[in-house]
PDB file of C-alpha atoms in Angstrom:
ATOM      1  CA  MET F   1      77.416  28.991 -63.871  1.00 50.00           C
ATOM      2  CA  ARG F   2      76.729  32.502 -62.880  1.00 55.00           C
ATOM      3  CA  ARG F   3      73.817  31.368 -62.220  1.00 56.00           C
ATOM      4  CA  THR F   4      74.899  28.930 -59.876  1.00 54.00           C
ATOM      5  CA  LEU F   5      76.690  30.900 -58.456  1.00 54.00           C
ATOM      6  CA  ALA F   6      74.100  33.940 -58.048  1.00 58.00           C
ATOM      7  CA  LEU F   7      71.808  31.510 -56.087  1.00 55.00           C
ATOM      8  CA  ALA F   8      74.923  30.945 -53.671  1.00 54.00           C
ATOM      9  CA  PRO F   9      73.584  33.221 -51.216  1.00 56.00           C
ATOM     10  CA  PHE F  10      70.421  32.289 -50.553  1.00 55.00           C
ATOM     11  CA  ILE F  11      71.676  28.212 -50.399  1.00 55.00           C
ATOM     12  CA  LEU F  12      74.005  29.716 -47.142  1.00 54.00           C
ATOM     13  CA  ILE F  13      70.749  31.037 -46.228  1.00 56.00           C
ATOM     14  CA  ALA F  14      68.913  28.426 -45.863  1.00 54.00           C
ATOM     15  CA  GLY F  15      71.850  26.731 -44.612  1.00 55.00           C
ATOM     16  CA  CYS F  16      71.759  29.187 -41.603  1.00 58.00           C
ATOM     17  CA  ALA F  17      67.852  28.305 -41.599  1.00 59.00           C
ATOM     18  CA  THR F  18      66.724  26.640 -37.839  1.00 67.00           C
ATOM     19  CA  THR F  19      64.377  23.764 -37.827  1.00 72.00           C
ATOM     20  CA  PRO F  20      60.915  24.977 -37.370  1.00 75.00           C
ATOM     21  CA  ALA F  21      59.761  24.793 -33.334  1.00 77.00           C
ATOM     22  CA  PRO F  22      57.377  21.896 -33.067  1.00 81.00           C
ATOM     23  CA  ALA F  23      53.261  23.156 -32.986  1.00 80.00           C
ATOM     24  CA  PRO F  24      52.697  24.076 -28.622  1.00 82.00           C
ATOM     25  CA  ARG F  25      51.345  21.154 -27.348  1.00 82.00           C
ATOM     26  CA  PRO F  26      47.119  22.213 -26.429  1.00 81.00           C
ATOM     27  CA  PRO F  27      46.773  22.645 -22.609  1.00 80.00           C
ATOM     28  CA  ALA F  28      46.019  20.098 -20.909  1.00 80.00           C
ATOM     29  CA  PRO F  29      42.535  19.023 -19.419  1.00 80.00           C
ATOM     30  CA  VAL F  30      40.989  20.481 -16.650  1.00 78.00           C
ATOM     31  CA  PRO F  31      39.594  17.788 -14.845  1.00 79.00           C
ATOM     32  CA  VAL F  32      35.636  18.981 -14.848  1.00 77.00           C
ATOM     33  CA  PRO F  33      34.618  18.386 -10.419  1.00 76.00           C
ATOM     34  CA  THR F  34      31.714  16.280 -10.316  1.00 78.00           C
ATOM     35  CA  TYR F  35      29.162  17.203  -7.799  1.00 73.00           C
ATOM     36  CA  THR F  36      29.416  13.922  -5.047  1.00 75.00           C
ATOM     37  CA  PRO F  37      25.908  15.205  -2.809  1.00 74.00           C
ATOM     38  CA  PRO F  38      26.031  14.314   0.683  1.00 75.00           C
ATOM     39  CA  PRO F  39      24.718  11.712   2.060  1.00 77.00           C
ATOM     40  CA  VAL F  40      21.178  11.719   2.689  1.00 72.00           C
ATOM     41  CA  ALA F  41      20.855  10.564   6.328  1.00 68.00           C
ATOM     42  CA  PRO F  42      17.235   8.883   6.288  1.00 68.00           C
ATOM     43  CA  ALA F  43      13.842  10.441   7.141  1.00 63.00           C
ATOM     44  CA  PRO F  44      12.850  10.207  10.796  1.00 65.00           C
ATOM     45  CA  SER F  45      10.866   8.138  11.899  1.00 70.00           C
ATOM     46  CA  PRO F  46       7.203   9.878  12.583  1.00 74.00           C
ATOM     47  CA  TYR F  47       6.496   7.083  15.413  1.00 76.00           C
ATOM     48  CA  ALA F  48      10.039   7.882  17.401  1.00 79.00           C
ATOM     49  CA  GLY F  49       9.707   9.510  21.072  1.00 81.00           C
ATOM     50  CA  ASP F  50       6.130  10.290  22.826  1.00 86.00           C
ATOM     51  CA  TRP F  51       3.480   9.247  21.046  1.00 87.00           C
ATOM     52  CA  ARG F  52       0.954  11.793  21.739  1.00 88.00           C
ATOM     53  CA  ASP F  53       3.110  14.438  19.516  1.00 89.00           C
ATOM     54  CA  TRP F  54       2.959  11.425  16.302  1.00 91.00           C
ATOM     55  CA  PRO F  55       1.343  12.540  13.415  1.00 92.00           C
ATOM     56  CA  VAL F  56      -2.460  11.506  13.235  1.00 94.00           C
ATOM     57  CA  THR F  57      -2.950   9.602  10.732  1.00 95.00           C
ATOM     58  CA  PRO F  58      -4.995  10.910   7.995  1.00 96.00           C
ATOM     59  CA  GLY F  59      -8.952   9.766   7.348  1.00 97.00           C
ATOM     60  CA  THR F  60     -12.505  11.045   9.737  1.00 97.00           C
ATOM     61  CA  TRP F  61     -14.591   8.993  11.555  1.00 97.00           C
ATOM     62  CA  THR F  62     -17.974   8.569  10.381  1.00 97.00           C
ATOM     63  CA  TYR F  63     -20.788   7.384  12.342  1.00 97.00           C
ATOM     64  CA  ARG F  64     -24.407   5.177  10.798  1.00 96.00           C
ATOM     65  CA  ALA F  65     -26.334   2.884  12.534  1.00 93.00           C
ATOM     66  CA  ASP F  66     -26.398  -0.622  11.945  1.00 86.00           C
ATOM     67  CA  PRO F  67     -28.817  -3.521  12.328  1.00 88.00           C
ATOM     68  CA  ARG F  68     -27.028  -5.148  15.449  1.00 90.00           C
ATOM     69  CA  GLY F  69     -26.804  -1.816  16.685  1.00 94.00           C
ATOM     70  CA  SER F  70     -24.268   1.250  15.256  1.00 97.00           C
ATOM     71  CA  LEU F  71     -20.764   1.527  13.553  1.00 96.00           C
ATOM     72  CA  ALA F  72     -18.049   4.331  13.982  1.00 97.00           C
ATOM     73  CA  ALA F  73     -15.523   3.894  10.774  1.00 97.00           C
ATOM     74  CA  PHE F  74     -12.037   5.934  10.682  1.00 98.00           C
ATOM     75  CA  GLY F  75     -10.738   6.204   7.662  1.00 97.00           C
ATOM     76  CA  VAL F  76     -10.330   8.284   4.630  1.00 96.00           C
ATOM     77  CA  THR F  77     -13.633   9.672   3.187  1.00 94.00           C
ATOM     78  CA  GLY F  78     -14.206   6.890   0.119  1.00 93.00           C
ATOM     79  CA  ALA F  79     -12.004   4.595   0.978  1.00 95.00           C
ATOM     80  CA  VAL F  80     -12.115   1.340   2.794  1.00 94.00           C
ATOM     81  CA  PRO F  81     -12.202   2.356   6.939  1.00 96.00           C
ATOM     82  CA  VAL F  82      -8.566   1.749   8.297  1.00 95.00           C
ATOM     83  CA  PHE F  83     -10.085   1.244  11.808  1.00 96.00           C
ATOM     84  CA  THR F  84     -13.708   0.564  13.138  1.00 96.00           C
ATOM     85  CA  ILE F  85     -15.620   0.349  16.090  1.00 97.00           C
ATOM     86  CA  ARG F  86     -19.124  -1.579  16.152  1.00 96.00           C
ATOM     87  CA  CYS F  87     -21.644  -2.273  18.431  1.00 96.00           C
ATOM     88  CA  ASP F  88     -22.950  -5.613  18.687  1.00 96.00           C
ATOM     89  CA  ARG F  89     -26.527  -5.206  20.687  1.00 95.00           C
ATOM     90  CA  ALA F  90     -27.820  -8.145  21.091  1.00 95.00           C
ATOM     91  CA  LEU F  91     -24.486  -9.857  22.352  1.00 96.00           C
ATOM     92  CA  ARG F  92     -23.745  -6.062  24.164  1.00 96.00           C
ATOM     93  CA  GLN F  93     -20.412  -6.468  22.843  1.00 96.00           C
ATOM     94  CA  VAL F  94     -17.836  -3.596  20.869  1.00 97.00           C
ATOM     95  CA  GLN F  95     -15.579  -4.967  17.792  1.00 96.00           C
ATOM     96  CA  LEU F  96     -12.925  -2.790  17.318  1.00 96.00           C
ATOM     97  CA  GLN F  97     -11.206  -3.746  13.767  1.00 94.00           C
ATOM     98  CA  ARG F  98      -7.800  -2.514  11.922  1.00 93.00           C
ATOM     99  CA  VAL F  99      -8.320  -3.223   8.462  1.00 90.00           C
ATOM    100  CA  GLY F 100      -4.784  -5.893   6.937  1.00 85.00           C
ATOM    101  CA  VAL F 101      -4.910  -7.303  10.289  1.00 82.00           C
ATOM    102  CA  ALA F 102      -7.546 -10.707  10.055  1.00 74.00           C
ATOM    103  CA  SER F 103      -5.499 -12.339  14.185  1.00 79.00           C
ATOM    104  CA  GLY F 104      -3.257 -11.406  16.321  1.00 86.00           C
ATOM    105  CA  ALA F 105      -2.076  -8.835  18.938  1.00 91.00           C
ATOM    106  CA  MET F 106      -3.277  -5.237  19.396  1.00 94.00           C
ATOM    107  CA  THR F 107      -2.271  -2.785  21.267  1.00 95.00           C
ATOM    108  CA  ILE F 108      -4.308   0.379  22.293  1.00 96.00           C
ATOM    109  CA  ARG F 109      -2.967   3.110  23.942  1.00 96.00           C
ATOM    110  CA  THR F 110      -4.759   6.570  25.358  1.00 96.00           C
ATOM    111  CA  SER F 111      -3.467   9.362  27.863  1.00 95.00           C
ATOM    112  CA  SER F 112      -5.121   7.017  30.842  1.00 95.00           C
ATOM    113  CA  THR F 113      -4.439   3.043  29.640  1.00 95.00           C
ATOM    114  CA  LEU F 114      -2.154   1.349  27.594  1.00 96.00           C
ATOM    115  CA  ARG F 115      -3.581  -2.948  27.259  1.00 96.00           C
ATOM    116  CA  GLY F 116      -2.870  -5.732  24.874  1.00 95.00           C
ATOM    117  CA  LEU F 117      -5.843  -7.069  23.152  1.00 96.00           C
ATOM    118  CA  VAL F 118      -5.967 -10.825  21.029  1.00 94.00           C
ATOM    119  CA  ALA F 119      -7.735  -9.859  17.164  1.00 89.00           C
ATOM    120  CA  GLN F 120      -9.826 -13.018  17.041  1.00 85.00           C
ATOM    121  CA  PRO F 121      -9.844 -13.957  12.662  1.00 81.00           C
ATOM    122  CA  GLY F 122     -12.849 -12.422  11.493  1.00 76.00           C
ATOM    123  CA  ALA F 123     -14.492 -10.527  14.937  1.00 80.00           C
ATOM    124  CA  GLY F 124     -10.907  -8.352  15.433  1.00 89.00           C
ATOM    125  CA  ALA F 125     -10.517  -7.510  19.339  1.00 95.00           C
ATOM    126  CA  VAL F 126     -13.873  -7.791  21.551  1.00 95.00           C
ATOM    127  CA  LEU F 127     -15.022  -6.004  24.777  1.00 97.00           C
ATOM    128  CA  ALA F 128     -17.919  -5.808  26.624  1.00 97.00           C
ATOM    129  CA  ALA F 129     -19.738  -3.117  26.377  1.00 97.00           C
ATOM    130  CA  GLY F 130     -19.008  -2.029  29.532  1.00 96.00           C
ATOM    131  CA  ASP F 131     -15.111  -2.449  29.637  1.00 97.00           C
ATOM    132  CA  THR F 132     -12.754   0.389  30.283  1.00 97.00           C
ATOM    133  CA  LEU F 133     -10.711   0.146  27.799  1.00 97.00           C
ATOM    134  CA  LEU F 134     -13.550   2.134  25.706  1.00 97.00           C
ATOM    135  CA  ASP F 135     -14.388   5.140  27.813  1.00 96.00           C
ATOM    136  CA  ALA F 136     -10.353   5.717  28.098  1.00 97.00           C
ATOM    137  CA  MET F 137     -10.461   5.872  24.035  1.00 97.00           C
ATOM    138  CA  GLY F 138     -13.444   7.805  24.030  1.00 95.00           C
ATOM    139  CA  PHE F 139     -12.062  10.906  26.894  1.00 94.00           C
ATOM    140  CA  SER F 140      -8.231  10.571  25.721  1.00 94.00           C
ATOM    141  CA  ARG F 141      -6.964  13.453  25.246  1.00 91.00           C
ATOM    142  CA  GLY F 142      -7.619  13.881  21.511  1.00 91.00           C
ATOM    143  CA  ARG F 143      -6.054  10.397  20.173  1.00 95.00           C
ATOM    144  CA  PHE F 144      -5.372   6.974  20.991  1.00 97.00           C
ATOM    145  CA  ILE F 145      -3.007   4.646  18.744  1.00 96.00           C
ATOM    146  CA  VAL F 146      -4.044   1.474  17.565  1.00 96.00           C
ATOM    147  CA  GLU F 147      -0.711  -0.952  17.655  1.00 93.00           C
ATOM    148  CA  THR F 148      -0.759  -4.126  15.800  1.00 91.00           C
ATOM    149  CA  PRO F 149       2.519  -5.100  14.429  1.00 87.00           C
ATOM    150  CA  PRO F 150       3.946  -5.276  11.838  1.00 87.00           C
ATOM    151  CA  LEU F 151       1.933  -1.927  10.334  1.00 89.00           C
ATOM    152  CA  ALA F 152       2.369   1.014  11.660  1.00 90.00           C
ATOM    153  CA  PRO F 153       0.282   2.420  14.292  1.00 94.00           C
ATOM    154  CA  LEU F 154      -2.474   5.008  13.617  1.00 95.00           C
ATOM    155  CA  VAL F 155      -3.191   7.442  15.315  1.00 96.00           C
ATOM    156  CA  VAL F 156      -6.519   8.091  16.019  1.00 97.00           C
ATOM    157  CA  PRO F 157      -8.206  11.079  16.995  1.00 96.00           C
ATOM    158  CA  ALA F 158     -10.886  10.879  19.863  1.00 96.00           C
ATOM    159  CA  TRP F 159     -13.995  11.853  18.739  1.00 95.00           C
ATOM    160  CA  ALA F 160     -17.464  11.723  19.657  1.00 96.00           C
ATOM    161  CA  GLU F 161     -18.143   9.277  16.869  1.00 97.00           C
ATOM    162  CA  VAL F 162     -16.455   6.064  19.534  1.00 96.00           C
ATOM    163  CA  SER F 163     -18.760   7.040  22.460  1.00 96.00           C
ATOM    164  CA  ARG F 164     -21.326   7.232  20.757  1.00 96.00           C
ATOM    165  CA  VAL F 165     -21.112   3.983  19.365  1.00 97.00           C
ATOM    166  CA  VAL F 166     -20.259   2.602  23.881  1.00 96.00           C
ATOM    167  CA  GLU F 167     -23.305   4.154  24.832  1.00 96.00           C
ATOM    168  CA  ASP F 168     -25.627   2.412  21.549  1.00 95.00           C
ATOM    169  CA  CYS F 169     -24.062  -0.855  23.448  1.00 94.00           C
ATOM    170  CA  ARG F 170     -24.682  -0.105  27.512  1.00 93.00           C
ATOM    171  CA  GLY F 171     -28.325   0.720  26.499  1.00 82.00           C
TER     172      GLY F 171
END
């Protein structure tokens, strides 16, 4: 019994012990903000506003004699030309052709003239060699426009090759 009494103070002290506090909870996760880019407005069309400010279509003119007359072709070197002007000397006609257009409406816009043409299958738009539209194309201030919906307009530089083909046809 002695031993029990000797242990009594420890038992009493153990009975007075408080229950341990629960372990602290881990902090709540901090939400990581996600980046949401602002809505992007569509790029403005390069063909808005004054046509004289539109970017020139990439490419260059080339000229060559042709068995029927002469030919000026516009496009990127090494690729199929996107626009051609051909002289048929025997018929005294100039053909305007845009790649990708078999037939339909074609509009030519220069600094002095705006004219709608009809492109014929396989021949493009055909003009008499003396047509004043050809002069307007050659002498337009820096560029002229070839519109053939639904394709994007061609903004073509008015270089000497245009007038050279026209003069070949006029003889």
